[in-house]
Short mmCIF file of N, CA and C in Angstrom, two decimals:
data_model
loop_
_atom_site.label_atom_id
_atom_site.label_comp_id
_atom_site.label_asym_id
_atom_site.label_seq_id
_atom_site.Cartn_x
_atom_site.Cartn_y
_atom_site.Cartn_z
N PHE A 9 308.38 191.71 125.37
CA PHE A 9 309.36 190.66 126.14
C PHE A 9 310.68 191.19 125.81
N GLN A 10 311.55 190.42 126.33
CA GLN A 10 313.07 190.80 126.48
C GLN A 10 313.56 189.35 126.19
N TYR A 11 314.60 189.31 125.54
CA TYR A 11 315.93 188.07 124.82
C TYR A 11 316.50 188.13 125.97
N VAL A 12 316.97 187.19 126.71
CA VAL A 12 317.92 187.05 127.68
C VAL A 12 318.87 185.94 127.42
N TYR A 13 319.88 185.55 127.98
CA TYR A 13 320.61 184.37 128.00
C TYR A 13 321.17 184.04 129.32
N LEU A 14 320.79 182.50 129.79
CA LEU A 14 320.98 182.08 131.08
C LEU A 14 322.57 181.49 131.24
N SER A 15 323.11 181.28 130.49
CA SER A 15 324.54 180.50 130.68
C SER A 15 325.60 181.55 129.92
N PRO A 16 326.68 181.34 130.30
CA PRO A 16 327.99 182.33 129.52
C PRO A 16 328.00 182.06 128.05
N SER A 17 327.75 181.13 128.12
CA SER A 17 328.17 180.49 126.34
C SER A 17 327.01 180.56 125.37
N GLU A 18 325.60 180.56 126.31
CA GLU A 18 324.40 180.48 125.39
C GLU A 18 324.27 181.40 124.28
N LEU A 19 324.53 182.79 124.06
CA LEU A 19 324.47 183.56 123.55
C LEU A 19 325.59 183.11 122.17
N LEU A 20 326.40 182.81 122.10
CA LEU A 20 327.53 182.66 121.63
C LEU A 20 326.97 181.36 120.74
N THR A 21 326.91 180.25 121.37
CA THR A 21 326.36 179.07 120.96
C THR A 21 325.23 179.65 119.68
N SER A 22 323.99 180.45 120.32
CA SER A 22 323.15 180.73 119.43
C SER A 22 323.23 181.12 118.19
N TYR A 23 324.40 181.79 118.24
CA TYR A 23 325.06 182.30 116.97
C TYR A 23 325.56 181.60 116.24
N PHE A 24 326.36 180.63 116.82
CA PHE A 24 326.79 179.61 115.86
C PHE A 24 325.89 178.34 115.37
N LYS A 25 324.82 178.56 116.10
CA LYS A 25 323.26 177.53 115.30
C LYS A 25 322.67 178.08 114.48
N LEU A 26 322.53 179.56 114.60
CA LEU A 26 321.94 180.20 113.67
C LEU A 26 322.61 180.34 112.51
N ALA A 27 324.12 180.55 112.57
CA ALA A 27 324.94 180.57 111.31
C ALA A 27 325.16 179.30 110.63
N LEU A 28 324.88 178.25 111.16
CA LEU A 28 324.83 176.88 110.80
C LEU A 28 323.89 176.39 109.88
N VAL A 29 322.16 177.01 110.71
CA VAL A 29 321.20 177.03 109.91
C VAL A 29 321.25 177.65 108.49
N LEU A 30 321.46 178.93 108.77
CA LEU A 30 321.34 179.82 107.65
C LEU A 30 322.55 179.23 106.62
N ALA A 31 323.56 178.82 106.69
CA ALA A 31 324.41 178.22 105.99
C ALA A 31 324.15 176.75 104.88
N ILE A 32 323.07 175.97 105.88
CA ILE A 32 322.51 175.11 105.39
C ILE A 32 321.52 175.55 104.23
N VAL A 33 320.64 176.49 104.65
CA VAL A 33 319.65 177.00 103.63
C VAL A 33 320.24 177.87 102.36
N VAL A 34 321.32 178.53 102.97
CA VAL A 34 321.93 179.22 101.48
C VAL A 34 322.72 178.05 100.69
N VAL A 35 323.13 177.11 101.04
CA VAL A 35 324.20 175.89 100.24
C VAL A 35 323.38 174.83 99.80
N SER A 36 321.97 174.69 100.54
CA SER A 36 321.23 173.67 100.02
C SER A 36 321.03 173.74 98.49
N PRO A 37 320.67 174.82 97.69
CA PRO A 37 320.61 174.65 96.08
C PRO A 37 322.08 174.15 95.37
N LEU A 38 323.03 174.27 96.01
CA LEU A 38 323.85 173.96 95.52
C LEU A 38 324.48 172.41 95.76
N LEU A 39 324.20 172.16 97.16
CA LEU A 39 324.06 170.62 97.54
C LEU A 39 323.15 169.75 96.36
N VAL A 40 321.98 170.26 96.15
CA VAL A 40 320.89 169.68 95.51
C VAL A 40 321.35 169.70 94.23
N PHE A 41 322.21 170.61 93.71
CA PHE A 41 322.67 170.79 92.40
C PHE A 41 323.48 169.67 92.25
N GLU A 42 324.69 169.48 93.24
CA GLU A 42 325.76 168.46 92.97
C GLU A 42 325.08 167.21 93.28
N ILE A 43 324.31 166.73 94.03
CA ILE A 43 323.82 165.15 93.98
C ILE A 43 323.14 164.99 93.06
N TRP A 44 322.15 166.34 92.29
CA TRP A 44 321.69 166.00 91.03
C TRP A 44 322.81 165.69 90.04
N GLY A 45 323.80 166.12 89.93
CA GLY A 45 324.67 165.75 88.55
C GLY A 45 325.49 164.47 89.17
N PHE A 46 325.15 164.16 90.24
CA PHE A 46 325.71 162.39 90.56
C PHE A 46 324.73 161.46 90.08
N VAL A 47 323.34 161.92 90.30
CA VAL A 47 322.42 160.70 90.00
C VAL A 47 321.98 160.92 88.88
N ALA A 48 321.75 161.92 88.36
CA ALA A 48 321.05 162.28 86.83
C ALA A 48 321.56 161.06 85.69
N PRO A 49 322.75 160.74 85.64
CA PRO A 49 323.18 160.02 84.68
C PRO A 49 322.55 158.49 85.07
N ALA A 50 322.32 158.00 85.85
CA ALA A 50 321.66 156.74 86.34
C ALA A 50 320.24 156.84 86.05
N LEU A 51 319.47 157.89 85.71
CA LEU A 51 318.14 158.00 85.37
C LEU A 51 317.82 157.78 84.21
N THR A 52 316.45 157.37 83.99
CA THR A 52 316.05 157.62 82.41
C THR A 52 315.65 158.74 82.40
N ARG A 53 315.11 159.28 80.98
CA ARG A 53 314.73 160.38 80.72
C ARG A 53 313.16 160.84 81.31
N LYS A 54 312.43 159.53 81.49
CA LYS A 54 311.22 159.93 81.82
C LYS A 54 311.50 160.17 83.63
N GLU A 55 312.07 159.50 84.22
CA GLU A 55 312.92 159.62 85.49
C GLU A 55 312.99 161.23 85.91
N LYS A 56 314.18 161.89 84.98
CA LYS A 56 314.35 163.11 84.83
C LYS A 56 313.44 164.08 84.73
N ARG A 57 312.49 163.95 84.07
CA ARG A 57 311.50 164.66 83.63
C ARG A 57 310.46 164.63 84.95
N ALA A 58 310.28 163.64 85.93
CA ALA A 58 309.46 163.65 86.79
C ALA A 58 310.13 164.61 88.21
N ILE A 59 311.67 164.05 88.34
CA ILE A 59 312.08 164.34 89.46
C ILE A 59 312.49 166.00 89.22
N LYS A 60 312.97 166.58 88.15
CA LYS A 60 312.96 168.09 88.30
C LYS A 60 312.14 168.88 88.83
N PRO A 61 311.06 168.88 88.04
CA PRO A 61 310.10 169.74 88.78
C PRO A 61 309.24 169.06 90.26
N ALA A 62 310.12 168.16 90.79
CA ALA A 62 309.47 167.82 91.93
C ALA A 62 310.45 168.53 92.81
N LEU A 63 311.61 168.82 92.35
CA LEU A 63 312.70 169.50 93.38
C LEU A 63 312.39 170.98 93.42
N LEU A 64 311.90 171.38 92.55
CA LEU A 64 311.71 173.00 92.06
C LEU A 64 310.50 173.01 93.00
N GLY A 65 309.27 172.35 92.80
CA GLY A 65 308.13 172.36 93.34
C GLY A 65 308.16 172.47 95.00
N GLY A 66 309.15 171.20 95.29
CA GLY A 66 309.04 170.92 97.04
C GLY A 66 309.97 171.92 97.25
N PHE A 67 310.78 172.72 96.56
CA PHE A 67 311.52 173.57 97.25
C PHE A 67 310.68 175.02 97.73
N PHE A 68 309.53 175.23 96.48
CA PHE A 68 308.58 176.23 96.53
C PHE A 68 307.93 175.92 97.75
N PHE A 69 307.17 174.85 97.92
CA PHE A 69 306.49 174.61 98.99
C PHE A 69 306.71 174.53 100.31
N PHE A 70 308.15 174.14 100.30
CA PHE A 70 308.98 174.18 101.54
C PHE A 70 309.05 175.89 102.10
N CYS A 71 309.26 176.70 101.03
CA CYS A 71 309.38 177.98 101.30
C CYS A 71 308.08 178.75 101.64
N LEU A 72 307.07 178.13 101.14
CA LEU A 72 305.75 178.70 101.11
C LEU A 72 305.33 178.39 103.00
N GLY A 73 305.50 177.19 103.09
CA GLY A 73 305.18 176.75 104.65
C GLY A 73 305.94 177.50 105.50
N ALA A 74 307.45 177.56 105.20
CA ALA A 74 308.17 177.96 106.38
C ALA A 74 307.77 179.71 106.40
N LEU A 75 307.45 180.24 105.29
CA LEU A 75 306.88 181.56 105.45
C LEU A 75 305.61 182.02 106.14
N PHE A 76 304.42 180.98 105.98
CA PHE A 76 303.50 180.85 106.66
C PHE A 76 303.83 180.72 108.31
N SER A 77 305.04 179.64 108.56
CA SER A 77 305.00 179.81 110.14
C SER A 77 305.73 180.96 110.48
N TYR A 78 306.45 181.71 109.57
CA TYR A 78 306.97 182.79 110.12
C TYR A 78 306.21 184.14 110.25
N MET A 79 305.36 184.19 109.29
CA MET A 79 304.66 185.42 109.07
C MET A 79 303.16 185.25 109.98
N VAL A 80 302.84 183.67 110.08
CA VAL A 80 301.48 184.02 110.55
C VAL A 80 301.38 183.31 111.93
N ALA A 81 302.19 182.04 112.22
CA ALA A 81 301.64 181.08 112.97
C ALA A 81 302.82 181.34 114.17
N LEU A 82 304.15 181.77 114.12
CA LEU A 82 305.10 182.08 114.93
C LEU A 82 304.83 183.39 115.65
N PRO A 83 304.40 184.67 115.18
CA PRO A 83 304.15 185.66 115.49
C PRO A 83 302.71 185.59 116.49
N PHE A 84 301.91 184.75 116.32
CA PHE A 84 300.70 184.98 116.70
C PHE A 84 300.91 183.92 118.20
N MET A 85 301.72 182.72 117.87
CA MET A 85 301.84 181.88 119.05
C MET A 85 302.85 182.62 120.05
N ILE A 86 303.91 183.43 119.52
CA ILE A 86 304.76 184.06 120.27
C ILE A 86 304.15 185.22 121.24
N GLN A 87 303.26 185.87 120.69
CA GLN A 87 302.31 186.83 121.27
C GLN A 87 301.76 186.31 122.55
N PHE A 88 300.87 185.45 122.03
CA PHE A 88 299.93 184.76 122.81
C PHE A 88 300.76 183.71 124.09
N LEU A 89 301.76 183.44 123.96
CA LEU A 89 302.81 182.80 125.06
C LEU A 89 303.18 183.85 125.79
N VAL A 90 303.42 184.60 125.34
CA VAL A 90 304.38 185.94 126.31
C VAL A 90 303.25 186.61 127.19
N ASN A 91 302.25 186.50 126.58
CA ASN A 91 300.77 187.73 127.20
C ASN A 91 300.09 186.58 128.01
N PHE A 92 300.29 185.25 128.23
CA PHE A 92 299.64 184.28 128.92
C PHE A 92 299.70 184.39 130.14
N SER A 93 300.99 184.96 130.75
CA SER A 93 301.03 184.96 132.20
C SER A 93 299.99 185.85 133.01
N THR A 94 299.38 185.24 133.85
CA THR A 94 298.36 185.61 134.84
C THR A 94 298.80 186.48 135.94
N SER A 95 300.07 186.95 136.17
CA SER A 95 300.47 187.41 137.55
C SER A 95 301.34 188.62 136.98
N ASP A 96 301.12 189.35 138.06
CA ASP A 96 301.75 190.75 138.06
C ASP A 96 303.28 190.66 138.50
N PHE A 97 303.79 189.68 138.89
CA PHE A 97 305.00 188.96 139.62
C PHE A 97 305.95 188.57 138.74
N ILE A 98 304.73 187.90 137.65
CA ILE A 98 306.18 187.11 136.57
C ILE A 98 306.28 188.07 135.31
N ASN A 99 307.41 188.58 134.91
CA ASN A 99 307.68 189.31 133.59
C ASN A 99 308.45 188.20 132.44
N SER A 100 307.86 188.77 131.26
CA SER A 100 308.40 187.73 130.24
C SER A 100 309.80 187.79 129.85
N ALA A 101 310.55 187.26 129.67
CA ALA A 101 311.80 187.13 129.11
C ALA A 101 311.95 185.72 128.41
N ILE A 102 312.56 185.65 127.10
CA ILE A 102 312.68 184.56 126.47
C ILE A 102 314.36 184.59 126.29
N SER A 103 314.69 183.05 126.56
CA SER A 103 315.87 182.66 126.53
C SER A 103 316.40 182.87 124.93
N VAL A 104 317.33 183.38 124.68
CA VAL A 104 318.05 183.50 122.89
C VAL A 104 317.79 181.92 122.69
N ALA A 105 318.68 181.05 122.91
CA ALA A 105 318.83 179.61 122.52
C ALA A 105 317.15 178.92 122.63
N SER A 106 316.15 179.40 123.57
CA SER A 106 314.89 178.71 123.62
C SER A 106 314.03 179.23 122.25
N TYR A 107 313.94 180.69 122.09
CA TYR A 107 313.60 181.24 120.86
C TYR A 107 314.22 180.92 119.65
N LEU A 108 315.49 180.38 119.99
CA LEU A 108 316.08 180.04 118.41
C LEU A 108 315.66 178.76 118.07
N ASP A 109 315.66 177.65 119.25
CA ASP A 109 315.17 176.42 118.86
C ASP A 109 313.58 176.11 118.36
N PHE A 110 312.86 177.16 119.26
CA PHE A 110 311.26 177.26 118.76
C PHE A 110 311.13 177.38 117.60
N MET A 111 311.58 178.54 116.81
CA MET A 111 311.46 179.25 115.63
C MET A 111 312.08 178.02 114.53
N ILE A 112 313.27 177.53 114.52
CA ILE A 112 313.86 176.61 113.83
C ILE A 112 312.76 175.28 113.53
N GLY A 113 312.68 174.97 114.74
CA GLY A 113 311.39 173.94 114.88
C GLY A 113 310.13 174.04 113.96
N MET A 114 309.71 175.39 114.41
CA MET A 114 308.22 175.71 113.91
C MET A 114 308.79 175.80 112.18
N LEU A 115 309.63 176.55 112.01
CA LEU A 115 309.88 176.67 110.20
C LEU A 115 310.09 175.18 109.71
N LEU A 116 311.25 174.35 110.06
CA LEU A 116 310.98 173.15 109.80
C LEU A 116 309.60 172.24 109.41
N THR A 117 309.09 172.17 110.56
CA THR A 117 307.59 171.40 110.60
C THR A 117 306.78 172.13 109.66
N PHE A 118 306.71 173.40 109.53
CA PHE A 118 305.68 173.98 108.64
C PHE A 118 305.99 174.05 107.35
N GLY A 119 307.27 174.01 107.11
CA GLY A 119 307.84 173.70 105.56
C GLY A 119 307.94 172.38 105.10
N VAL A 120 307.95 171.58 105.98
CA VAL A 120 308.31 169.96 105.32
C VAL A 120 307.03 169.34 104.95
N GLU A 121 306.16 169.64 105.76
CA GLU A 121 304.60 169.03 105.40
C GLU A 121 304.03 169.19 104.14
N PRO A 122 304.11 170.65 103.32
CA PRO A 122 303.45 170.65 102.16
C PRO A 122 304.76 170.20 100.94
N MET A 123 305.92 170.09 101.34
CA MET A 123 306.79 169.71 100.44
C MET A 123 306.72 168.38 100.02
N LEU A 124 306.72 167.64 101.17
CA LEU A 124 306.80 166.23 101.02
C LEU A 124 305.26 165.59 100.11
N ALA A 125 303.96 166.37 100.60
CA ALA A 125 303.09 166.01 99.78
C ALA A 125 303.49 166.22 98.38
N PHE A 126 303.92 167.59 97.65
CA PHE A 126 304.18 167.51 96.68
C PHE A 126 305.36 166.59 96.13
N VAL A 127 306.32 166.78 96.33
CA VAL A 127 307.34 165.77 95.95
C VAL A 127 307.00 164.45 95.71
N LEU A 128 306.47 163.71 96.95
CA LEU A 128 305.77 162.42 97.03
C LEU A 128 304.96 162.00 95.75
N THR A 129 303.82 163.10 95.65
CA THR A 129 302.59 162.87 94.56
C THR A 129 303.45 162.88 93.23
N LYS A 130 304.30 163.85 92.88
CA LYS A 130 305.04 164.12 91.84
C LYS A 130 305.90 163.02 91.30
N LEU A 131 306.43 162.23 92.08
CA LEU A 131 306.92 161.04 92.04
C LEU A 131 306.25 159.72 91.90
N GLY A 132 304.74 160.13 92.26
CA GLY A 132 304.14 158.93 92.02
C GLY A 132 304.28 157.79 93.23
N ILE A 133 304.75 158.10 94.26
CA ILE A 133 304.79 157.36 95.74
C ILE A 133 303.62 157.77 96.55
N LEU A 134 302.65 158.98 96.55
CA LEU A 134 301.89 159.33 97.60
C LEU A 134 300.55 159.75 96.47
N THR A 135 299.23 159.21 96.79
CA THR A 135 298.13 159.79 96.17
C THR A 135 297.04 160.31 97.21
N PRO A 136 296.38 161.49 96.57
CA PRO A 136 295.51 162.13 97.34
C PRO A 136 294.57 161.05 98.53
N ASN A 137 294.53 159.81 97.87
CA ASN A 137 293.48 158.93 98.36
C ASN A 137 294.24 158.69 99.49
N ILE A 138 295.35 158.11 99.50
CA ILE A 138 296.18 157.74 100.56
C ILE A 138 296.28 158.46 101.91
N LEU A 139 296.43 160.02 101.30
CA LEU A 139 296.41 160.90 102.46
C LEU A 139 295.23 160.98 103.10
N ARG A 140 294.23 160.87 102.29
CA ARG A 140 292.38 160.83 102.97
C ARG A 140 292.60 159.69 103.85
N LYS A 141 293.10 158.76 103.44
CA LYS A 141 292.96 157.35 104.18
C LYS A 141 293.52 157.36 105.59
N VAL A 142 294.83 158.03 105.66
CA VAL A 142 295.50 157.86 106.71
C VAL A 142 295.43 159.55 107.35
N ARG A 143 294.36 160.09 107.11
CA ARG A 143 294.17 161.26 107.91
C ARG A 143 293.72 160.96 109.39
N ARG A 144 293.24 159.91 109.69
CA ARG A 144 292.71 159.82 111.33
C ARG A 144 293.99 159.29 112.07
N TYR A 145 295.20 158.68 111.21
CA TYR A 145 296.23 158.66 111.80
C TYR A 145 297.10 159.83 111.99
N ALA A 146 297.14 160.29 111.07
CA ALA A 146 297.66 161.87 110.77
C ALA A 146 298.01 162.89 111.68
N ILE A 147 296.33 163.12 111.95
CA ILE A 147 295.96 164.05 113.28
C ILE A 147 296.92 163.77 114.54
N PRO A 148 296.40 162.42 115.02
CA PRO A 148 297.45 162.50 116.35
C PRO A 148 298.96 162.58 115.99
N VAL A 149 298.97 162.20 115.12
CA VAL A 149 300.79 162.07 114.96
C VAL A 149 301.22 163.77 114.96
N ILE A 150 300.36 164.51 114.03
CA ILE A 150 300.76 165.78 114.31
C ILE A 150 300.52 166.49 115.76
N PHE A 151 299.77 165.99 116.35
CA PHE A 151 299.64 166.20 118.05
C PHE A 151 300.89 166.20 118.61
N VAL A 152 301.31 164.77 118.19
CA VAL A 152 302.59 164.56 119.08
C VAL A 152 303.88 165.52 118.47
N ILE A 153 303.93 165.52 117.03
CA ILE A 153 304.71 166.52 116.82
C ILE A 153 304.71 167.96 117.42
N ALA A 154 303.60 168.55 117.41
CA ALA A 154 303.24 169.93 118.09
C ALA A 154 303.79 169.72 119.60
N ALA A 155 303.27 168.39 120.43
CA ALA A 155 303.91 168.50 121.90
C ALA A 155 305.34 168.61 121.97
N ILE A 156 306.07 167.95 120.95
CA ILE A 156 307.46 167.50 120.99
C ILE A 156 308.37 169.29 120.78
N ILE A 157 307.76 170.16 119.75
CA ILE A 157 307.88 171.28 119.48
C ILE A 157 307.81 172.49 120.03
N THR A 158 306.73 172.47 121.23
CA THR A 158 306.24 173.40 121.88
C THR A 158 306.56 173.20 123.10
N PRO A 159 306.56 174.61 123.99
CA PRO A 159 306.90 174.77 125.66
C PRO A 159 305.59 173.26 125.95
N PRO A 160 305.57 172.96 127.41
CA PRO A 160 304.90 171.98 127.84
C PRO A 160 303.82 172.39 128.42
N ASP A 161 302.71 172.76 127.61
CA ASP A 161 301.42 173.23 127.65
C ASP A 161 300.42 172.96 126.42
N VAL A 162 299.20 172.43 126.68
CA VAL A 162 298.41 172.19 125.86
C VAL A 162 297.86 173.32 124.99
N VAL A 163 297.75 174.46 125.52
CA VAL A 163 297.49 175.69 124.59
C VAL A 163 298.44 175.84 123.33
N SER A 164 299.64 176.11 124.15
CA SER A 164 300.59 176.12 122.56
C SER A 164 300.76 174.50 121.82
N GLN A 165 300.59 173.54 122.33
CA GLN A 165 300.17 172.64 121.47
C GLN A 165 299.34 172.62 120.39
N PHE A 166 298.11 173.05 120.80
CA PHE A 166 296.95 172.98 119.96
C PHE A 166 297.34 174.33 118.89
N MET A 167 297.83 175.51 119.47
CA MET A 167 298.51 176.43 118.63
C MET A 167 299.30 175.93 117.54
N VAL A 168 299.88 174.82 117.56
CA VAL A 168 301.04 174.69 116.52
C VAL A 168 300.06 173.47 115.91
N ALA A 169 299.37 172.39 116.56
CA ALA A 169 298.64 171.58 115.78
C ALA A 169 297.56 171.90 114.94
N VAL A 170 296.80 172.99 114.79
CA VAL A 170 295.70 173.55 114.13
C VAL A 170 296.36 173.69 112.78
N PRO A 171 297.23 174.73 113.20
CA PRO A 171 297.74 175.06 111.31
C PRO A 171 298.62 174.06 110.75
N MET A 172 299.09 173.06 111.38
CA MET A 172 299.72 171.92 110.89
C MET A 172 298.60 171.23 110.33
N ILE A 173 297.36 170.94 110.86
CA ILE A 173 296.43 170.50 110.11
C ILE A 173 295.99 170.88 109.29
N GLY A 174 295.65 172.15 109.31
CA GLY A 174 295.67 173.09 107.94
C GLY A 174 296.31 172.92 106.84
N LEU A 175 297.65 172.80 107.03
CA LEU A 175 298.46 172.56 106.36
C LEU A 175 298.62 170.66 105.64
N TYR A 176 298.11 170.09 106.61
CA TYR A 176 297.94 168.71 105.99
C TYR A 176 296.46 168.73 104.97
N GLU A 177 295.81 169.39 105.28
CA GLU A 177 294.45 169.30 104.38
C GLU A 177 295.20 170.27 103.05
N LEU A 178 295.77 171.31 103.17
CA LEU A 178 296.56 171.34 102.05
C LEU A 178 297.30 170.89 101.17
N SER A 179 298.22 169.97 101.96
CA SER A 179 298.60 168.74 101.29
C SER A 179 298.01 168.01 100.42
N ILE A 180 296.68 167.56 100.97
CA ILE A 180 295.71 166.86 100.46
C ILE A 180 295.29 167.54 99.25
N LEU A 181 294.98 168.70 99.08
CA LEU A 181 294.90 169.63 97.71
C LEU A 181 295.86 169.56 97.05
N ILE A 182 297.15 169.97 97.21
CA ILE A 182 298.37 169.85 96.55
C ILE A 182 298.39 169.08 95.58
N SER A 183 298.02 167.31 96.31
CA SER A 183 298.34 166.09 96.04
C SER A 183 297.24 166.06 95.15
N SER A 184 296.04 166.15 95.29
CA SER A 184 294.75 166.12 94.52
C SER A 184 295.33 166.74 92.91
N VAL A 185 295.78 168.17 92.78
CA VAL A 185 296.06 168.66 92.05
C VAL A 185 296.99 167.93 91.05
N ILE A 186 298.17 167.82 91.85
CA ILE A 186 299.37 167.43 91.26
C ILE A 186 299.08 165.90 90.32
N TYR A 187 298.24 165.10 91.21
CA TYR A 187 297.59 163.91 90.80
C TYR A 187 296.58 163.61 89.49
N LYS A 188 295.84 164.49 89.60
CA LYS A 188 294.80 164.85 88.32
C LYS A 188 295.66 165.17 87.07
N LYS A 189 296.77 166.28 87.22
CA LYS A 189 297.52 166.40 86.13
C LYS A 189 298.30 165.70 85.68
N LYS A 190 298.92 164.65 86.35
CA LYS A 190 299.62 163.60 86.05
C LYS A 190 298.66 162.50 85.26
N GLN A 191 297.37 162.24 85.69
CA GLN A 191 296.53 161.48 85.18
C GLN A 191 296.14 162.26 83.85
N ASN A 192 296.31 163.07 83.81
CA ASN A 192 295.83 163.64 82.36
C ASN A 192 297.03 163.64 81.47
N ASP A 193 298.00 163.88 82.04
CA ASP A 193 299.32 163.87 81.07
C ASP A 193 299.94 162.13 80.52
N ASP A 194 299.66 161.44 81.34
CA ASP A 194 299.58 159.95 81.06
C ASP A 194 298.35 159.22 80.20
#
């Protein structure tokens, strides 16, 4: 397929959007460090011991989810959607802005899910039992999120939702491991 831009300013706007996202990613460790420096004096020693690993683990699991999206889900979905055409009269060309929006949405969606499970369990807000109980509500929500971040067709919605459901199940596993370790430490 070919990348195209559809308006005179689309390519420049896409470069700015990409630069902004990359700047946020690069600056986020410093931003978290500054926020930590502001909040840490108000925390007890026990709270500090809980939050530090939660922040590091959350960052790790965000990167893991985003990497899964970039290496597995995104190439598979793009390849499927580009080859979905059933006509010889239609050629595949992807708008730069559309591709960038789709990619950023996928990376964020796949990165946030395991990160939240780790951080919230580590902080004692979430338990694996809660995740198991809300599974029947989480799956329709995942399908709604998939419908929002994908092109308007059912196939791509399923292609996003199924790996996200897998990540939800992984989140339950992560939460279980963290919860058991936390119970043993107490």
